mmCIF file of C-alpha atoms and ligand atoms in Angstrom:
data_model
loop_
_atom_site.group_PDB
_atom_site.id
_atom_site.type_symbol
_atom_site.label_atom_id
_atom_site.label_comp_id
_atom_site.label_asym_id
_atom_site.label_seq_id
_atom_site.Cartn_x
_atom_site.Cartn_y
_atom_site.Cartn_z
ATOM 1 C CA MET A 255 55.393 -136.608 56.514
ATOM 2 C CA SER A 256 51.894 -135.378 57.340
ATOM 3 C CA LEU A 257 49.693 -137.875 59.132
ATOM 4 C CA ILE A 258 46.529 -135.860 58.415
ATOM 5 C CA PRO A 259 43.958 -138.378 57.134
ATOM 6 C CA GLU A 260 42.173 -138.030 53.796
ATOM 7 C CA SER A 261 38.842 -138.889 55.346
ATOM 8 C CA VAL A 262 37.367 -138.719 58.804
ATOM 9 C CA ARG A 263 34.578 -140.568 60.565
ATOM 10 C CA ILE A 264 32.299 -138.396 62.689
ATOM 11 C CA VAL A 265 30.557 -139.876 65.727
ATOM 12 C CA GLU A 266 27.558 -137.626 66.343
ATOM 13 C CA VAL A 267 26.855 -137.540 70.088
ATOM 14 C CA GLY A 268 24.308 -134.703 70.325
ATOM 15 C CA ALA A 269 21.304 -136.905 71.075
ATOM 16 C CA ARG A 270 23.134 -138.426 74.077
ATOM 17 C CA ASP A 271 26.016 -136.315 75.348
ATOM 18 C CA GLY A 272 24.304 -133.198 74.052
ATOM 19 C CA LEU A 273 20.919 -133.720 75.642
ATOM 20 C CA GLN A 274 21.799 -135.685 78.802
ATOM 21 C CA ASN A 275 22.472 -132.462 80.699
ATOM 22 C CA GLU A 276 20.308 -129.983 78.776
ATOM 23 C CA SER A 277 18.512 -127.540 81.075
ATOM 24 C CA ALA A 278 15.909 -126.401 78.513
ATOM 25 C CA PRO A 279 12.795 -128.593 78.556
ATOM 26 C CA PHE A 280 12.327 -131.101 75.712
ATOM 27 C CA ASP A 281 10.368 -134.281 75.180
ATOM 28 C CA SER A 282 10.938 -137.704 73.587
ATOM 29 C CA ALA A 283 9.345 -136.562 70.321
ATOM 30 C CA PHE A 284 12.012 -133.880 69.980
ATOM 31 C CA ARG A 285 14.871 -136.312 70.697
ATOM 32 C CA GLU A 286 13.422 -138.760 68.154
ATOM 33 C CA GLU A 287 12.991 -136.030 65.533
ATOM 34 C CA LEU A 288 16.573 -134.930 66.109
ATOM 35 C CA ILE A 289 17.841 -138.498 65.583
ATOM 36 C CA ARG A 290 15.796 -138.768 62.353
ATOM 37 C CA LYS A 291 17.296 -135.513 61.084
ATOM 38 C CA LEU A 292 20.799 -136.758 61.920
ATOM 39 C CA LEU A 293 20.128 -139.906 59.883
ATOM 40 C CA CYS A 294 19.055 -137.687 56.973
ATOM 41 C CA CYS A 295 22.334 -135.745 57.280
ATOM 42 C CA GLY A 296 24.160 -138.975 56.454
ATOM 43 C CA PHE A 297 25.678 -139.873 59.825
ATOM 44 C CA GLN A 298 26.685 -143.526 60.013
ATOM 45 C CA ASN A 299 27.552 -143.291 63.725
ATOM 46 C CA ILE A 300 24.963 -141.732 66.018
ATOM 47 C CA GLU A 301 25.209 -142.090 69.782
ATOM 48 C CA MET A 302 21.473 -141.881 70.387
ATOM 49 C CA GLY A 303 21.047 -142.560 74.109
ATOM 50 C CA ALA A 304 22.079 -144.345 77.261
ATOM 51 C CA PHE A 305 20.860 -147.286 79.317
ATOM 52 C CA VAL A 306 22.008 -145.834 82.605
ATOM 53 C CA SER A 307 20.197 -145.300 85.886
ATOM 54 C CA PRO A 308 17.239 -142.914 85.332
ATOM 55 C CA HIS A 309 17.850 -141.632 88.859
ATOM 56 C CA TRP A 310 21.328 -140.525 87.848
ATOM 57 C CA VAL A 311 20.568 -139.243 84.327
ATOM 58 C CA PRO A 312 16.787 -138.747 83.891
ATOM 59 C CA LYS A 313 17.099 -137.171 80.422
ATOM 60 C CA MET A 314 18.109 -140.531 78.922
ATOM 61 C CA ALA A 315 15.267 -142.520 80.524
ATOM 62 C CA ASP A 316 13.287 -142.684 77.254
ATOM 63 C CA THR A 317 16.095 -144.314 75.247
ATOM 64 C CA GLY A 318 14.252 -147.669 75.014
ATOM 65 C CA PRO A 319 10.885 -146.258 73.874
ATOM 66 C CA ILE A 320 12.622 -144.068 71.277
ATOM 67 C CA LEU A 321 14.632 -147.012 69.911
ATOM 68 C CA GLN A 322 11.409 -148.950 69.324
ATOM 69 C CA HIS A 323 10.443 -146.458 66.611
ATOM 70 C CA PHE A 324 13.491 -147.225 64.454
ATOM 71 C CA ASP A 325 14.092 -150.128 62.094
ATOM 72 C CA THR A 326 17.068 -152.482 61.961
ATOM 73 C CA ALA A 327 18.877 -150.492 59.264
ATOM 74 C CA ASP A 328 18.687 -147.327 61.383
ATOM 75 C CA LYS A 329 19.720 -149.196 64.522
ATOM 76 C CA SER A 330 22.867 -150.418 62.758
ATOM 77 C CA LYS A 331 24.015 -146.770 62.840
ATOM 78 C CA PHE A 332 23.278 -146.232 66.544
ATOM 79 C CA SER A 333 25.243 -146.741 69.716
ATOM 80 C CA VAL A 334 24.127 -146.394 73.331
ATOM 81 C CA LEU A 335 26.040 -145.875 76.549
ATOM 82 C CA VAL A 336 25.961 -148.867 78.899
ATOM 83 C CA PRO A 337 27.606 -148.830 82.357
ATOM 84 C CA ASN A 338 26.888 -152.397 83.500
ATOM 85 C CA LEU A 339 25.252 -155.743 82.682
ATOM 86 C CA GLN A 340 21.831 -154.372 83.601
ATOM 87 C CA GLY A 341 22.142 -151.745 80.878
ATOM 88 C CA LEU A 342 23.494 -154.286 78.408
ATOM 89 C CA GLU A 343 20.499 -156.579 78.966
ATOM 90 C CA VAL A 344 18.122 -153.777 77.974
ATOM 91 C CA ALA A 345 20.317 -152.899 74.989
ATOM 92 C CA ILE A 346 20.142 -156.502 73.764
ATOM 93 C CA GLN A 347 16.345 -156.528 74.180
ATOM 94 C CA HIS A 348 16.137 -153.441 71.956
ATOM 95 C CA GLY A 349 18.302 -154.848 69.181
ATOM 96 C CA VAL A 350 21.200 -152.468 69.761
ATOM 97 C CA LYS A 351 24.255 -153.282 67.625
ATOM 98 C CA GLU A 352 26.812 -151.078 69.347
ATOM 99 C CA ILE A 353 27.319 -149.991 72.936
ATOM 100 C CA ALA A 354 29.838 -147.739 74.621
ATOM 101 C CA VAL A 355 31.340 -148.381 78.041
ATOM 102 C CA PHE A 356 32.793 -145.388 79.844
ATOM 103 C CA ALA A 357 35.762 -145.353 82.168
ATOM 104 C CA ALA A 358 37.578 -142.343 83.613
ATOM 105 C CA ALA A 359 41.214 -141.396 84.012
ATOM 106 C CA SER A 360 40.511 -139.918 87.443
ATOM 107 C CA GLU A 361 39.387 -141.857 90.537
ATOM 108 C CA MET A 362 37.161 -139.061 91.804
ATOM 109 C CA PHE A 363 35.382 -138.691 88.484
ATOM 110 C CA SER A 364 34.878 -142.442 88.232
ATOM 111 C CA GLN A 365 33.243 -142.464 91.681
ATOM 112 C CA LYS A 366 31.005 -139.480 90.888
ATOM 113 C CA ASN A 367 30.029 -140.688 87.423
ATOM 114 C CA ILE A 368 29.547 -144.432 87.844
ATOM 115 C CA ASN A 369 29.866 -144.931 91.593
ATOM 116 C CA CYS A 370 32.925 -147.207 91.526
ATOM 117 C CA SER A 371 36.711 -147.068 91.304
ATOM 118 C CA ILE A 372 38.559 -147.261 87.988
ATOM 119 C CA LYS A 373 39.627 -150.834 88.820
ATOM 120 C CA GLU A 374 36.053 -151.873 89.626
ATOM 121 C CA SER A 375 34.818 -150.251 86.434
ATOM 122 C CA ILE A 376 37.250 -152.294 84.343
ATOM 123 C CA GLN A 377 36.030 -155.456 86.090
ATOM 124 C CA ARG A 378 32.430 -154.491 85.282
ATOM 125 C CA PHE A 379 33.319 -153.699 81.685
ATOM 126 C CA LYS A 380 35.027 -157.064 81.302
ATOM 127 C CA LEU A 381 31.680 -158.768 81.962
ATOM 128 C CA VAL A 382 29.843 -156.293 79.737
ATOM 129 C CA CYS A 383 32.328 -156.661 76.862
ATOM 130 C CA ASN A 384 32.304 -160.470 77.008
ATOM 131 C CA GLU A 385 28.522 -160.635 77.001
ATOM 132 C CA ALA A 386 28.148 -157.956 74.312
ATOM 133 C CA ILE A 387 30.667 -159.537 71.966
ATOM 134 C CA GLN A 388 29.037 -162.960 72.425
ATOM 135 C CA ASN A 389 25.785 -161.333 71.318
ATOM 136 C CA GLY A 390 27.387 -159.804 68.228
ATOM 137 C CA ILE A 391 27.418 -156.284 69.677
ATOM 138 C CA ARG A 392 30.359 -153.988 69.006
ATOM 139 C CA VAL A 393 31.835 -152.171 71.988
ATOM 140 C CA ARG A 394 33.352 -148.729 71.995
ATOM 141 C CA GLY A 395 35.285 -147.473 75.020
ATOM 142 C CA TYR A 396 35.432 -143.987 76.464
ATOM 143 C CA ILE A 397 37.929 -142.520 78.855
ATOM 144 C CA SER A 398 36.734 -139.319 80.507
ATOM 145 C CA CYS A 399 38.898 -136.538 81.941
ATOM 146 C CA VAL A 400 41.923 -137.392 79.786
ATOM 147 C CA LEU A 401 43.215 -133.805 79.845
ATOM 148 C CA GLY A 402 42.014 -132.770 83.288
ATOM 149 C CA CYS A 403 39.506 -133.612 86.015
ATOM 150 C CA PRO A 404 37.033 -131.240 87.706
ATOM 151 C CA TYR A 405 37.853 -132.790 91.086
ATOM 152 C CA GLN A 406 41.530 -133.776 91.028
ATOM 153 C CA GLY A 407 42.985 -131.371 88.435
ATOM 154 C CA SER A 408 45.784 -132.700 86.262
ATOM 155 C CA VAL A 409 45.794 -136.208 84.809
ATOM 156 C CA ASN A 410 48.860 -138.253 83.873
ATOM 157 C CA PRO A 411 48.826 -139.385 80.191
ATOM 158 C CA ILE A 412 50.436 -142.682 81.270
ATOM 159 C CA ILE A 413 47.283 -143.490 83.265
ATOM 160 C CA VAL A 414 45.147 -142.750 80.210
ATOM 161 C CA ALA A 415 47.363 -145.023 78.088
ATOM 162 C CA ASP A 416 47.078 -147.796 80.666
ATOM 163 C CA ILE A 417 43.247 -147.607 80.774
ATOM 164 C CA ALA A 418 43.103 -147.475 76.974
ATOM 165 C CA GLU A 419 45.237 -150.601 76.812
ATOM 166 C CA ARG A 420 42.849 -152.370 79.191
ATOM 167 C CA LEU A 421 39.736 -151.325 77.256
ATOM 168 C CA LEU A 422 41.226 -152.471 73.950
ATOM 169 C CA HIS A 423 42.266 -155.728 75.611
ATOM 170 C CA LEU A 424 38.640 -156.259 76.735
ATOM 171 C CA GLY A 425 37.570 -156.089 73.091
ATOM 172 C CA CYS A 426 36.672 -152.433 72.561
ATOM 173 C CA TYR A 427 37.266 -151.743 68.880
ATOM 174 C CA GLU A 428 38.113 -148.111 69.606
ATOM 175 C CA VAL A 429 38.771 -145.835 72.560
ATOM 176 C CA SER A 430 37.463 -142.297 72.547
ATOM 177 C CA LEU A 431 39.655 -139.870 74.500
ATOM 178 C CA GLY A 432 37.328 -137.473 76.324
ATOM 179 C CA ASP A 433 38.349 -134.001 77.413
ATOM 180 C CA THR A 434 35.206 -133.973 79.517
ATOM 181 C CA ILE A 435 35.669 -130.482 80.948
ATOM 182 C CA GLY A 436 37.284 -128.937 77.880
ATOM 183 C CA VAL A 437 40.494 -127.756 79.523
ATOM 184 C CA GLY A 438 42.975 -129.212 77.018
ATOM 185 C CA THR A 439 45.132 -127.247 74.614
ATOM 186 C CA ALA A 440 46.649 -128.380 71.321
ATOM 187 C CA ASN A 441 50.115 -129.265 72.617
ATOM 188 C CA ARG A 442 48.723 -131.433 75.426
ATOM 189 C CA ALA A 443 46.147 -133.035 73.119
ATOM 190 C CA ALA A 444 48.940 -134.001 70.708
ATOM 191 C CA GLU A 445 51.220 -135.234 73.483
ATOM 192 C CA LEU A 446 48.471 -137.456 74.872
ATOM 193 C CA ILE A 447 47.916 -139.061 71.470
ATOM 194 C CA GLN A 448 51.648 -139.673 71.145
ATOM 195 C CA VAL A 449 51.640 -141.420 74.532
ATOM 196 C CA VAL A 450 48.560 -143.603 73.948
ATOM 197 C CA THR A 451 49.740 -144.648 70.483
ATOM 198 C CA ARG A 452 53.111 -145.929 71.747
ATOM 199 C CA HIS A 453 51.544 -149.353 72.188
ATOM 200 C CA ASN A 454 48.346 -149.228 70.130
ATOM 201 C CA PRO A 455 47.804 -147.997 66.578
ATOM 202 C CA VAL A 456 46.211 -144.603 66.096
ATOM 203 C CA ARG A 457 43.280 -146.153 64.182
ATOM 204 C CA HIS A 458 42.024 -147.487 67.557
ATOM 205 C CA PHE A 459 41.549 -143.970 68.938
ATOM 206 C CA ALA A 460 38.975 -141.233 68.600
ATOM 207 C CA VAL A 461 38.902 -137.769 70.147
ATOM 208 C CA HIS A 462 36.039 -136.242 72.103
ATOM 209 C CA TYR A 463 36.567 -132.605 72.998
ATOM 210 C CA HIS A 464 34.300 -130.311 74.958
ATOM 211 C CA ASP A 465 34.689 -126.638 74.123
ATOM 212 C CA THR A 466 34.678 -124.913 77.517
ATOM 213 C CA TYR A 467 37.692 -122.707 76.732
ATOM 214 C CA GLY A 468 37.178 -122.537 72.949
ATOM 215 C CA GLN A 469 40.081 -124.901 72.267
ATOM 216 C CA ALA A 470 38.230 -127.867 70.781
ATOM 217 C CA LEU A 471 38.855 -127.116 67.080
ATOM 218 C CA ALA A 472 42.536 -126.401 67.733
ATOM 219 C CA ASN A 473 42.747 -129.707 69.622
ATOM 220 C CA ILE A 474 41.069 -131.524 66.743
ATOM 221 C CA TYR A 475 43.535 -129.995 64.292
ATOM 222 C CA ALA A 476 46.394 -131.177 66.525
ATOM 223 C CA ALA A 477 44.801 -134.643 66.725
ATOM 224 C CA LEU A 478 44.441 -134.835 62.935
ATOM 225 C CA GLN A 479 48.144 -134.052 62.649
ATOM 226 C CA GLN A 480 48.774 -137.105 64.836
ATOM 227 C CA GLY A 481 46.740 -139.259 62.420
ATOM 228 C CA ILE A 482 43.456 -139.354 64.352
ATOM 229 C CA ALA A 483 40.614 -140.106 61.921
ATOM 230 C CA THR A 484 37.573 -140.369 64.226
ATOM 231 C CA ILE A 485 36.052 -137.290 65.842
ATOM 232 C CA ASP A 486 33.139 -137.119 68.287
ATOM 233 C CA SER A 487 31.017 -133.988 68.064
ATOM 234 C CA ALA A 488 27.505 -132.786 68.847
ATOM 235 C CA VAL A 489 25.238 -130.900 66.491
ATOM 236 C CA SER A 490 24.727 -127.346 67.667
ATOM 237 C CA GLY A 491 27.508 -127.738 70.267
ATOM 238 C CA LEU A 492 25.066 -129.156 72.769
ATOM 239 C CA GLY A 493 26.243 -130.835 75.891
ATOM 240 C CA GLY A 494 27.926 -130.909 79.195
ATOM 241 C CA CYS A 495 28.274 -133.625 81.755
ATOM 242 C CA PRO A 496 26.111 -133.961 84.878
ATOM 243 C CA TYR A 497 29.273 -134.910 86.808
ATOM 244 C CA ALA A 498 31.511 -132.168 85.422
ATOM 245 C CA PRO A 499 30.184 -128.872 86.801
ATOM 246 C CA GLY A 500 30.886 -125.925 84.493
ATOM 247 C CA ALA A 501 31.838 -128.053 81.498
ATOM 248 C CA ALA A 502 30.563 -126.596 78.235
ATOM 249 C CA GLY A 503 29.116 -128.533 75.338
ATOM 250 C CA ASN A 504 30.858 -130.812 72.909
ATOM 251 C CA VAL A 505 32.582 -129.275 69.937
ATOM 252 C CA ALA A 506 29.819 -128.439 67.444
ATOM 253 C CA THR A 507 29.560 -130.844 64.515
ATOM 254 C CA GLU A 508 28.854 -127.993 62.079
ATOM 255 C CA ASP A 509 32.061 -126.220 63.150
ATOM 256 C CA VAL A 510 34.084 -129.429 62.720
ATOM 257 C CA LEU A 511 32.596 -130.016 59.256
ATOM 258 C CA TYR A 512 33.355 -126.433 58.238
ATOM 259 C CA MET A 513 37.005 -126.992 59.149
ATOM 260 C CA LEU A 514 37.170 -130.399 57.432
ATOM 261 C CA ASP A 515 35.537 -128.993 54.280
ATOM 262 C CA GLY A 516 38.130 -126.222 54.211
ATOM 263 C CA MET A 517 40.902 -128.809 54.546
ATOM 264 C CA ASN A 518 39.413 -131.038 51.801
ATOM 265 C CA ILE A 519 39.080 -133.906 54.265
ATOM 266 C CA GLU A 520 36.200 -136.205 53.336
ATOM 267 C CA HIS A 521 33.477 -136.969 55.871
ATOM 268 C CA ASN A 522 30.469 -138.021 53.780
ATOM 269 C CA ILE A 523 28.055 -135.905 55.808
ATOM 270 C CA ASN A 524 25.799 -133.223 54.346
ATOM 271 C CA SER A 525 27.243 -130.112 56.033
ATOM 272 C CA LYS A 526 24.321 -127.895 55.004
ATOM 273 C CA ALA A 527 21.799 -130.339 56.471
ATOM 274 C CA VAL A 528 23.797 -130.396 59.723
ATOM 275 C CA THR A 529 23.701 -126.600 59.952
ATOM 276 C CA GLU A 530 19.929 -126.704 59.353
ATOM 277 C CA THR A 531 19.640 -129.329 62.087
ATOM 278 C CA ALA A 532 21.642 -127.090 64.434
ATOM 279 C CA HIS A 533 19.092 -124.296 63.832
ATOM 280 C CA PHE A 534 16.233 -126.759 64.375
ATOM 281 C CA VAL A 535 17.744 -127.668 67.763
ATOM 282 C CA LEU A 536 18.268 -124.044 68.778
ATOM 283 C CA ASN A 537 14.702 -123.091 67.796
ATOM 284 C CA LYS A 538 13.176 -126.036 69.642
ATOM 285 C CA LEU A 539 15.219 -125.417 72.788
ATOM 286 C CA GLY A 540 14.831 -121.635 72.596
ATOM 287 C CA LYS A 541 18.586 -121.064 72.664
ATOM 288 C CA SER A 542 20.879 -118.542 71.005
ATOM 289 C CA PRO A 543 23.520 -119.958 68.650
ATOM 290 C CA ILE A 544 26.273 -121.814 70.463
ATOM 291 C CA SER A 545 28.520 -122.739 67.547
ATOM 292 C CA ARG A 546 30.340 -120.288 65.296
ATOM 293 C CA VAL A 547 28.686 -121.758 62.185
ATOM 294 C CA SER A 548 25.164 -121.514 63.612
ATOM 295 C CA ALA A 549 25.860 -117.898 64.656
ATOM 296 C CA ALA A 550 27.249 -117.036 61.212
ATOM 297 C CA THR A 551 24.299 -118.603 59.392
ATOM 298 C CA ARG A 552 21.544 -117.424 61.738
ATOM 299 C CA ASN A 553 19.992 -114.954 59.301
ATOM 300 C CA LEU A 554 20.773 -116.665 55.998
HETATM 301 P P1 LIG B 25 24.555 -147.427 91.475
HETATM 302 O O1 LIG B 25 23.557 -146.603 92.228
HETATM 303 O O2 LIG B 25 25.868 -147.732 92.107
HETATM 304 O O3 LIG B 25 23.907 -148.780 90.907
HETATM 305 O O4 LIG B 25 24.804 -146.678 90.091
HETATM 306 P P2 LIG B 25 23.309 -150.029 91.617
HETATM 307 O O5 LIG B 25 23.765 -151.218 90.831
HETATM 308 O O6 LIG B 25 23.567 -150.005 93.115
HETATM 309 O O7 LIG B 25 21.739 -149.862 91.394
HETATM 310 C C1 LIG B 25 21.033 -148.780 91.970
HETATM 311 C C2 LIG B 25 19.741 -148.554 91.205
HETATM 312 O O8 LIG B 25 20.052 -148.180 89.847
HETATM 313 C C3 LIG B 25 18.852 -149.801 91.114
HETATM 314 O O9 LIG B 25 17.504 -149.323 91.053
HETATM 315 C C4 LIG B 25 19.196 -150.367 89.784
HETATM 316 O O10 LIG B 25 18.143 -151.137 89.232
HETATM 317 C C5 LIG B 25 19.432 -149.120 88.948
HETATM 318 P P3 LIG B 25 16.556 -149.324 92.360
HETATM 319 O O11 LIG B 25 16.521 -150.744 92.809
HETATM 320 O O12 LIG B 25 17.224 -148.392 93.339
HETATM 321 O O13 LIG B 25 15.263 -148.774 91.802
HETATM 322 N N1 LIG B 25 20.324 -149.357 87.834
HETATM 323 C C6 LIG B 25 19.998 -149.117 86.549
HETATM 324 N N2 LIG B 25 18.872 -148.636 85.989
HETATM 325 C C7 LIG B 25 18.865 -148.517 84.631
HETATM 326 N N3 LIG B 25 19.925 -148.853 83.849
HETATM 327 C C8 LIG B 25 21.052 -149.343 84.377
HETATM 328 C C9 LIG B 25 21.111 -149.499 85.779
HETATM 329 N N4 LIG B 25 22.081 -149.936 86.622
HETATM 330 C C10 LIG B 25 21.580 -149.860 87.860
HETATM 331 N N5 LIG B 25 22.070 -149.657 83.597
HETATM 332 C C11 LIG B 25 25.361 -146.706 87.782
HETATM 333 C C12 LIG B 25 25.739 -147.164 89.170
HETATM 334 C C13 LIG B 25 26.542 -147.000 86.884
HETATM 335 C C14 LIG B 25 24.133 -147.470 87.321
HETATM 336 C C15 LIG B 25 25.039 -145.189 87.838
HETATM 337 O O14 LIG B 25 26.130 -144.537 88.430
HETATM 338 C C16 LIG B 25 24.810 -144.610 86.477
HETATM 339 O O15 LIG B 25 23.829 -144.911 85.810
HETATM 340 N N6 LIG B 25 25.713 -143.737 86.027
HETATM 341 C C17 LIG B 25 25.618 -143.177 84.675
HETATM 342 C C18 LIG B 25 26.212 -141.834 84.682
HETATM 343 C C19 LIG B 25 26.156 -141.237 83.314
HETATM 344 O O16 LIG B 25 25.402 -141.637 82.428
HETATM 345 N N7 LIG B 25 26.978 -140.197 83.147
HETATM 346 C C20 LIG B 25 27.037 -139.455 81.922
HETATM 347 C C21 LIG B 25 27.747 -140.180 80.825
HETATM 348 S S1 LIG B 25 29.539 -140.118 80.932
HETATM 349 C C22 LIG B 25 29.941 -138.734 80.012
HETATM 350 O O17 LIG B 25 29.101 -137.962 79.664
HETATM 351 C C23 LIG B 25 31.360 -138.577 79.574
HETATM 352 C C24 LIG B 25 31.549 -138.947 78.106
HETATM 353 O O18 LIG B 25 30.732 -138.121 77.273
HETATM 354 C C25 LIG B 25 33.014 -138.759 77.711
HETATM 355 C C26 LIG B 25 33.555 -137.380 77.996
HETATM 356 O O19 LIG B 25 32.899 -136.374 77.770
HETATM 357 O O20 LIG B 25 34.706 -137.354 78.435
HETATM 358 C C27 LIG B 25 31.185 -140.402 77.843
HETATM 359 MG MG1 LIG B 26 31.252 -135.974 76.601
#
């Protein structure tokens, strides 16, 4: 029996994961315009920024000012990354309705990314989750480096499953499995989902693939076959991680939509508008097409 879902939810992460590490110069007006275009494309889940240390990730420092320009209805479609109570406090002040906490499956990556061990991060997230949920804020969980770490190499799926269990136990409604450096292949992506879903239903998991080795779409196809129905992606294939040297961007949303359209899987996003938004991003940043769809449609 095929587990491939009839419809898929896309979490558009370009305005956060995409731009947090972008080397081309851009300003707040551009990030805001991008978010407005993503709303017009029909996205119901837009990761628009992060309340993290501006010393660590300067590109997200204008998240608060940008949020102020959106109304409550728009904000109900946004999420922001929050590493600690300090970030949560600011998120509450700005009327954020969903946050994401981010753990890692590798000790070294956890230290480099959020300056604490995995165990300490879970303790921090416990406080964040409690406080967020009390304030009516939904919490999503991330686990980075699920298919490999830039510092320690291979990662045991059992460790990923254990961290996922902890995040769900803290009240995260979903855990996104991040192949932060894009080293996974389809068989390992599928195996990981089989391991994490031994104790928790597949509806509690999303996949988040970076495309460093061009494997992201194949991994998504493998994940769909395991029943995964939530996919993170970034318009135009933007992205990278400041703490994952050499990692390429996220899988491009327009490429994912092209595949889903071909498979007759519903997503309720305007694919054409997403491709136009990808070209808007490339023009503004002065970049050549990154995704296959933006390359194929460049001169249309
Ligand atoms: P720290 O230096 O250990 O924090 O950083 P601290 O508590 O000692 O505070 C140091 C300074 O940071 C203080 O300022 C705090 O006020 C400030 P100072 O007194 O020196 O002026 N600070 C903050 N400022 C703003 N917002 C906050 C905040 N917290 C403290 N929330 C910390 C620890 C977690 C803050 C830091 O390591 C950090 O911000 N890390 C974020 C890293 C990050 O955003 N990485 C990228 C996202 S993860 C990713 O991309 C992977 C993902 O996409 C999944 C995947 O691809 O696999 C999610
Ligand atoms: Mg990422």
